[in-house]
Short mmCIF file of N, CA and C in Angstrom, two decimals:
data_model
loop_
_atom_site.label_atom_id
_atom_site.label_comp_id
_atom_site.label_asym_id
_atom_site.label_seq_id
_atom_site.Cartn_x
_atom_site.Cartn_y
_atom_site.Cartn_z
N UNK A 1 -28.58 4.81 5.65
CA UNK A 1 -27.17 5.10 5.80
C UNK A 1 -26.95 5.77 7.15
N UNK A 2 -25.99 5.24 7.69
CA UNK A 2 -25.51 6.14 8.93
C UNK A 2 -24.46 6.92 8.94
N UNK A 3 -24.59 8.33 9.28
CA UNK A 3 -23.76 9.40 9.18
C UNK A 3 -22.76 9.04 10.14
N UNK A 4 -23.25 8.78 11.48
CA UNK A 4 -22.13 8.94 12.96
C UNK A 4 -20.92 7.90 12.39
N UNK A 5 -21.18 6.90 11.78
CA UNK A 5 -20.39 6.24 11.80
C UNK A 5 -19.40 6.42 9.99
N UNK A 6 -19.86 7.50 9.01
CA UNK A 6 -19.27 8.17 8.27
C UNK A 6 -18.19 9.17 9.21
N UNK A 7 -19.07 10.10 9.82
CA UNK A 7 -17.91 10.80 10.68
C UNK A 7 -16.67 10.09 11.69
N UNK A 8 -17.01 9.08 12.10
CA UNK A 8 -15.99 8.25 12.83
C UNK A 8 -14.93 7.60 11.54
N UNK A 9 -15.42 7.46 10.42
CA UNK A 9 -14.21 6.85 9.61
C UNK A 9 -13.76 8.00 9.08
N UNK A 10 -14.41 9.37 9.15
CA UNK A 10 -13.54 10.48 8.61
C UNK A 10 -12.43 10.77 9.51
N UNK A 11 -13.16 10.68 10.83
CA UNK A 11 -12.30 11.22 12.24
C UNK A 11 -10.83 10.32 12.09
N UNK A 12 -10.85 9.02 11.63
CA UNK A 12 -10.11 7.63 12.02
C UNK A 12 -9.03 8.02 11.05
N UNK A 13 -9.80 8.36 9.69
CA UNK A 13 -8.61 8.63 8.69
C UNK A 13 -7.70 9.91 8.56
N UNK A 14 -8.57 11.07 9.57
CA UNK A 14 -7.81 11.78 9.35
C UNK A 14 -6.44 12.14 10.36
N UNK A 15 -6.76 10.96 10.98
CA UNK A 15 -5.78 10.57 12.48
C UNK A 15 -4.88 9.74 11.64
N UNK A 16 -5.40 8.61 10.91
CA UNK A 16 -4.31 8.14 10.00
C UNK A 16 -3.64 8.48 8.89
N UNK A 17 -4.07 9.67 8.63
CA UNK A 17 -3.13 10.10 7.63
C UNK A 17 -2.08 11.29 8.07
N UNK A 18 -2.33 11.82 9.29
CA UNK A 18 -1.42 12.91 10.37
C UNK A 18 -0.79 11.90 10.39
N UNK A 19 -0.91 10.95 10.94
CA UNK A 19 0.22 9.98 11.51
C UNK A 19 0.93 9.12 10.65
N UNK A 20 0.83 9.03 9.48
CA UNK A 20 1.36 8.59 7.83
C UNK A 20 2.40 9.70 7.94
N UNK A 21 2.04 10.72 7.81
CA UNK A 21 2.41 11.74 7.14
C UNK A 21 3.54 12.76 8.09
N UNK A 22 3.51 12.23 9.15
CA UNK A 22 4.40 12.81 10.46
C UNK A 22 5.00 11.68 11.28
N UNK A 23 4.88 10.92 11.37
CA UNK A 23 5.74 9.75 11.85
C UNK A 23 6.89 8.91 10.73
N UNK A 24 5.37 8.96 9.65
CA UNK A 24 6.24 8.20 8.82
C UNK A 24 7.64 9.00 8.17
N UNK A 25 7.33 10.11 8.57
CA UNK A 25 8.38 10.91 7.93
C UNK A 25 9.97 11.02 8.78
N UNK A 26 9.37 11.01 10.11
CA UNK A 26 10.46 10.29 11.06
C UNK A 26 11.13 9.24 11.07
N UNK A 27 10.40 8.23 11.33
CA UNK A 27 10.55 7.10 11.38
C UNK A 27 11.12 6.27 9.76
N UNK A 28 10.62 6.64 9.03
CA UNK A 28 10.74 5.97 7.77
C UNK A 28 11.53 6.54 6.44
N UNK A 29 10.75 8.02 6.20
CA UNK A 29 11.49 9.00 5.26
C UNK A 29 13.17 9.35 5.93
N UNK A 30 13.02 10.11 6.53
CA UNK A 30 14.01 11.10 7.15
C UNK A 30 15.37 9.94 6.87
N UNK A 31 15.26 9.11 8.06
CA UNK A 31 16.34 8.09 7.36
C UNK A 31 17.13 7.25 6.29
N UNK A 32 16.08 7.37 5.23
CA UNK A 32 15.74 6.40 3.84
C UNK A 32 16.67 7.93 3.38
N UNK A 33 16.19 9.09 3.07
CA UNK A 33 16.84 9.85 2.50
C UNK A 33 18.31 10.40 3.22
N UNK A 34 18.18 10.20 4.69
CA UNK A 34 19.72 10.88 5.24
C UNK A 34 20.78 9.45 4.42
N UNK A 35 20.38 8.66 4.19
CA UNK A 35 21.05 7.54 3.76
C UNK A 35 21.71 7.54 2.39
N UNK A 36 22.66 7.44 2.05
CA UNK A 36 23.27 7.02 0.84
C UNK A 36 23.64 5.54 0.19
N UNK A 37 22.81 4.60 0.80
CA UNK A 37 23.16 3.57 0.10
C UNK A 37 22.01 3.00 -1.14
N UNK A 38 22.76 2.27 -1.92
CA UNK A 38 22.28 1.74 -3.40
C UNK A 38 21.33 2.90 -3.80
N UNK A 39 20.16 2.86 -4.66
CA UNK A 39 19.95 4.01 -4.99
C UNK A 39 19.33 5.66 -4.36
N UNK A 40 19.40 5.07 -3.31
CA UNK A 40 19.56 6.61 -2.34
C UNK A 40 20.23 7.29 -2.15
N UNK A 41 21.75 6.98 -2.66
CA UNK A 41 22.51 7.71 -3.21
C UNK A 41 22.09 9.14 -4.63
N UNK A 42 21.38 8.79 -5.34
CA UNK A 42 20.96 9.42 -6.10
C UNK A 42 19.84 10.49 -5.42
N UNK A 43 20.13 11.89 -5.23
CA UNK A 43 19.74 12.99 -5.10
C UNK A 43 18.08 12.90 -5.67
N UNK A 44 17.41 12.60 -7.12
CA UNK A 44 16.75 12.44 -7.78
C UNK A 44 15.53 11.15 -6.67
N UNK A 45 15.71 10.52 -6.42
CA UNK A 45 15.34 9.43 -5.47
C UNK A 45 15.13 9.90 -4.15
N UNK A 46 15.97 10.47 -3.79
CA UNK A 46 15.50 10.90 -2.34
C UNK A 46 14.20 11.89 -2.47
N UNK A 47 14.25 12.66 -3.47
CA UNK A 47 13.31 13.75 -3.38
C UNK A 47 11.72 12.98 -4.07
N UNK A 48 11.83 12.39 -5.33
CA UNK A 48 10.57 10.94 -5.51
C UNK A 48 9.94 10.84 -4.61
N UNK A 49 10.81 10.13 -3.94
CA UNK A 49 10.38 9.33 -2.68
C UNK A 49 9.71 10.52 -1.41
N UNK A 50 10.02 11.35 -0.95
CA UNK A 50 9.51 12.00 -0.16
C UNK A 50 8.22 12.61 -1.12
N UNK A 51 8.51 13.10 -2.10
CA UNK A 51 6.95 13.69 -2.36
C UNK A 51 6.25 12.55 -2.59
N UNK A 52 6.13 11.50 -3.09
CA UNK A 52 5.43 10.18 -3.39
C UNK A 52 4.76 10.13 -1.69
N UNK A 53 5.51 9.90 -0.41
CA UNK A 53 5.09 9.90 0.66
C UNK A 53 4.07 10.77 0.83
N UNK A 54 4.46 12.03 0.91
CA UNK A 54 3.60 13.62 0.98
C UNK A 54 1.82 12.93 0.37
N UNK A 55 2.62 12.93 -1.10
CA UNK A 55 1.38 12.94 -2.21
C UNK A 55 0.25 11.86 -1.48
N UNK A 56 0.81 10.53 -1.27
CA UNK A 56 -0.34 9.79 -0.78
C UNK A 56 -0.88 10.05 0.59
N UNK A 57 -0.16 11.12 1.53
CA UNK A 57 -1.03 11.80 2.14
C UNK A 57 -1.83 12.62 1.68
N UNK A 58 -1.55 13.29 1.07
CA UNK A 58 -3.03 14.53 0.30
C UNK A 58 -4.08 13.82 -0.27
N UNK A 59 -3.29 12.60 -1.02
CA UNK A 59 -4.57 11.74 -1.57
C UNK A 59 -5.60 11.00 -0.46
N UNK A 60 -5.16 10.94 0.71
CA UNK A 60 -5.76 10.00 1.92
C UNK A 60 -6.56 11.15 2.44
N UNK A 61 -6.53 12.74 2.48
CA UNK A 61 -7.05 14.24 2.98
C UNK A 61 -8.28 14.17 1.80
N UNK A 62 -7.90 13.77 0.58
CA UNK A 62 -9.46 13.57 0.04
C UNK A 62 -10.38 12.68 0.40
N UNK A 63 -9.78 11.73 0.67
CA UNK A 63 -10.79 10.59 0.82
C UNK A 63 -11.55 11.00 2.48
N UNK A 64 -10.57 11.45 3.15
CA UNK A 64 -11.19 12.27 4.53
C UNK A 64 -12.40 13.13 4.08
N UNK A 65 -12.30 14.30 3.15
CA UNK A 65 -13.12 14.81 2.87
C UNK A 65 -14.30 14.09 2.25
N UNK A 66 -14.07 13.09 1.29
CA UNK A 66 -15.31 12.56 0.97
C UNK A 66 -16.05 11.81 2.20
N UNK A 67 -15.58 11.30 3.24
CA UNK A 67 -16.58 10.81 3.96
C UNK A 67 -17.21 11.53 4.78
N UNK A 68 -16.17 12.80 5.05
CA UNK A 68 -16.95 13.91 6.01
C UNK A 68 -17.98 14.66 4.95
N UNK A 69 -17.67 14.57 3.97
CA UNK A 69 -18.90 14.96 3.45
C UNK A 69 -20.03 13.91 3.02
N UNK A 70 -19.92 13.32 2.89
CA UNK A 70 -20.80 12.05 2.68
C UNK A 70 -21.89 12.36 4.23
N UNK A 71 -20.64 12.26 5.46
CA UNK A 71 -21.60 12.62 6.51
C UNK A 71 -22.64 13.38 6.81
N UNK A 72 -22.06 14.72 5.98
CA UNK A 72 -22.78 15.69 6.45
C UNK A 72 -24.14 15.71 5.47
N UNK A 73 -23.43 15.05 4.36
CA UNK A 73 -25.00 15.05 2.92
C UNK A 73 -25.20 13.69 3.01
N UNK A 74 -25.57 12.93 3.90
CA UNK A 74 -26.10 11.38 3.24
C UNK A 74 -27.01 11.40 2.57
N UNK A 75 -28.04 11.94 2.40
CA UNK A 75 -29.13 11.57 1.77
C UNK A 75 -28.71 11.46 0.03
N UNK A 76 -27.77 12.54 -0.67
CA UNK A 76 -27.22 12.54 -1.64
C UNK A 76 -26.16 12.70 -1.54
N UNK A 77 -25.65 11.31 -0.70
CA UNK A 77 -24.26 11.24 -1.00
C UNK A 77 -24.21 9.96 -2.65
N UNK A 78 -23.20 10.33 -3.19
CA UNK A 78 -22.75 9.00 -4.07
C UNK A 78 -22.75 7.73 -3.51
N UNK A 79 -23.25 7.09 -3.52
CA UNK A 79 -23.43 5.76 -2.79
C UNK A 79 -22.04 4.74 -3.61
N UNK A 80 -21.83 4.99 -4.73
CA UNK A 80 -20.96 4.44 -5.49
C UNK A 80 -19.41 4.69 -5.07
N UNK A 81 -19.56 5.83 -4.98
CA UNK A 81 -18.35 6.52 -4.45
C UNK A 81 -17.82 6.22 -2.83
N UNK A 82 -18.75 5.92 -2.00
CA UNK A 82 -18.84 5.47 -0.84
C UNK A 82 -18.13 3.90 -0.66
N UNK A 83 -18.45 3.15 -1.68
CA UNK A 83 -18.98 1.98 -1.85
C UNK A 83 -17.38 1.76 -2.09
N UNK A 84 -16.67 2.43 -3.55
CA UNK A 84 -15.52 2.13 -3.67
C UNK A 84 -14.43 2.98 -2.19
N UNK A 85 -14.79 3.67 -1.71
CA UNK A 85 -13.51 4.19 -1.08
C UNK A 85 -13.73 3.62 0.34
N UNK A 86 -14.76 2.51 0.65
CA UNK A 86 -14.92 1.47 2.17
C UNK A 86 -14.19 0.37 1.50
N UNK A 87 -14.60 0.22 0.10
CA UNK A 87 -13.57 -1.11 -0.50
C UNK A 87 -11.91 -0.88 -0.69
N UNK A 88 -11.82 0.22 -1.22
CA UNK A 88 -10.07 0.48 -1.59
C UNK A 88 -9.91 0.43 0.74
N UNK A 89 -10.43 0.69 1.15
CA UNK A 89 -9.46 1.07 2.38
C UNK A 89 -9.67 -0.39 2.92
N UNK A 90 -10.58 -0.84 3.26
CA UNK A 90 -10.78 -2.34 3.70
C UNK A 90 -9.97 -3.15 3.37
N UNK A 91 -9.69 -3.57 1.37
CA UNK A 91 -8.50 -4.11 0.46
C UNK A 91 -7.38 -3.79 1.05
N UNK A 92 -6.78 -2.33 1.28
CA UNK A 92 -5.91 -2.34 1.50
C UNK A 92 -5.12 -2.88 3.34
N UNK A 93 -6.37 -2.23 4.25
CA UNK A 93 -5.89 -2.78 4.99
C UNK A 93 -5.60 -4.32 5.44
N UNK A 94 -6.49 -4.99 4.80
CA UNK A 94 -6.16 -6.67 4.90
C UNK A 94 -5.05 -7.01 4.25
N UNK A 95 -4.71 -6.31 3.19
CA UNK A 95 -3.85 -6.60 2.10
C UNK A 95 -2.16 -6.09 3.09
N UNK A 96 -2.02 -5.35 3.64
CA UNK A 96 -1.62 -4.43 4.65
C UNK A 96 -1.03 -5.60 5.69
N UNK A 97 -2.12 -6.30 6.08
CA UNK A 97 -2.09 -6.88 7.57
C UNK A 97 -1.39 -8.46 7.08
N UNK A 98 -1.47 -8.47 5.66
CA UNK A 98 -1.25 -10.16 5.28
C UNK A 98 0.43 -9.98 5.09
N UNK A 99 0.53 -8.77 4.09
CA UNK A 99 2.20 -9.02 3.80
C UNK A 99 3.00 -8.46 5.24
N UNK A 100 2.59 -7.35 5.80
CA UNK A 100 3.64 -7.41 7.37
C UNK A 100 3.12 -8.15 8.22
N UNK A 101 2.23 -9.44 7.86
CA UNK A 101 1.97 -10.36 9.22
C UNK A 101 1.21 -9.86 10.05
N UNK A 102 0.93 -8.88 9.99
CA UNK A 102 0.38 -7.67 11.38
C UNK A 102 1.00 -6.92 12.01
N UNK A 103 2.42 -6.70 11.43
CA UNK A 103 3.52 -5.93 11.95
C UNK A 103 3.29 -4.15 11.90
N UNK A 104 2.61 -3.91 10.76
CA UNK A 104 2.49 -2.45 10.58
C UNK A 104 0.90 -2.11 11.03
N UNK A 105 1.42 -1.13 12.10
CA UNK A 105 0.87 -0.38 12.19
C UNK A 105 -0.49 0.46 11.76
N UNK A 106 -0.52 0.83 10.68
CA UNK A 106 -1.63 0.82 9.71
C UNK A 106 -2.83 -0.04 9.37
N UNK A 107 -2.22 -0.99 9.31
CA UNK A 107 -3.69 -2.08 9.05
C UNK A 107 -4.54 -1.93 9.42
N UNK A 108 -4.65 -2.16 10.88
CA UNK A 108 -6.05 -2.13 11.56
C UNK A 108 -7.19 -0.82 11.41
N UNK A 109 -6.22 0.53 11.02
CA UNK A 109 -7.29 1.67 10.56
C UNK A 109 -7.36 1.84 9.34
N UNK A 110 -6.90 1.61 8.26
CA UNK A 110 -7.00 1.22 7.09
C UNK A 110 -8.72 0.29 7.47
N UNK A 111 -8.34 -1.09 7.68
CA UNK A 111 -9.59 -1.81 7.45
C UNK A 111 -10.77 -1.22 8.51
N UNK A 112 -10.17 -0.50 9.45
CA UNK A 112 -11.54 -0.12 10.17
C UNK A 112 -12.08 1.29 9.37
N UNK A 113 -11.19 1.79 8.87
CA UNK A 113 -11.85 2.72 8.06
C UNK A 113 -12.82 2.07 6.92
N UNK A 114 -12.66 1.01 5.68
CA UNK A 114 -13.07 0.54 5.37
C UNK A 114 -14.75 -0.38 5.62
N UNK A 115 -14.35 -1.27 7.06
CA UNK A 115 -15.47 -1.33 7.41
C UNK A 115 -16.24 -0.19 8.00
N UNK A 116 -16.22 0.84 9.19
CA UNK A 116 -16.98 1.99 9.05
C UNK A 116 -17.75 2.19 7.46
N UNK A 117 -17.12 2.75 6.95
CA UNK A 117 -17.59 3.19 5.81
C UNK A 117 -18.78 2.30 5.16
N UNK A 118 -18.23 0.40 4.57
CA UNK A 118 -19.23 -0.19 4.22
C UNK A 118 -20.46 -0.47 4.87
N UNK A 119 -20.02 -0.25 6.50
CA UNK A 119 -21.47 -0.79 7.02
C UNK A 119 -22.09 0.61 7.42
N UNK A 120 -21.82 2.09 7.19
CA UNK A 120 -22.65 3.08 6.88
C UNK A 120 -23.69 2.82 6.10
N UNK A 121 -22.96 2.55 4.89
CA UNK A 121 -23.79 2.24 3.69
C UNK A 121 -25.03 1.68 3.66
N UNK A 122 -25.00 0.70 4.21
CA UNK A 122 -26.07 -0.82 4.59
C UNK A 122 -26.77 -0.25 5.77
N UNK A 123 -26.98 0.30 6.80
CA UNK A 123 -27.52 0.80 7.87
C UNK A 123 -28.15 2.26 8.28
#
């Protein structure tokens, strides 16, 4: 297993999830909620929706942590655990890159996080 390249998908994600989590909030939140049309009108919805944003940043700050730690313990890292969180990010980023065409942003570190991670594993 290779660590350097555990720490580079920790480094990658935790750049992508600052930038989820602070752009998107510009760019994407801030407006969605200054907005009142169809159900954004509803008070209840605006606030969902921003912690739902938040939340899957904190959830993306774990997965940071598991690879920086994975880095720092390879020898007993979970290999299983490794195994699924190079697959959920890889999945998603292809999955990512197919429905916006390649339009968003995200994709490409999504799946490079993903690959980092799987070919740690193997090397």
């Amino acid at each position: 297993m290779n660590s350097l390249l555990l720490y580079v998908a920790a480094f990658l994600a935790l750049i992508t999830m600052l930038i989820h989590s602070i752009v998107g909030e510009k760019r994407l939140i801030s407006p969605l909620v200054n907005s009142n049309d169809g159900i954004m009108a509803q008070n209840l919805a605006k606030q969902v929706l921003r912690f739902a944003w938040h939340f899957m940043t904190l959830l993306g700050l774990i997965a940071v942590y598991v690879l920086f730690d994975a880095a720092r313990s390879f020898p007993a890292v979970d290999r299983v655990l490794l195994l699924l969180t190079g697959t959920v990010f890889l999945v998603a980023g292809v999955y990512d890159a197919i429905v916006t065409r390649g339009k968003h942003i995200g994709w490409p570190f999504l799946a490079g996080i993903g690959v980092l991670t799987l070919i740690a594993l193997y090397i």
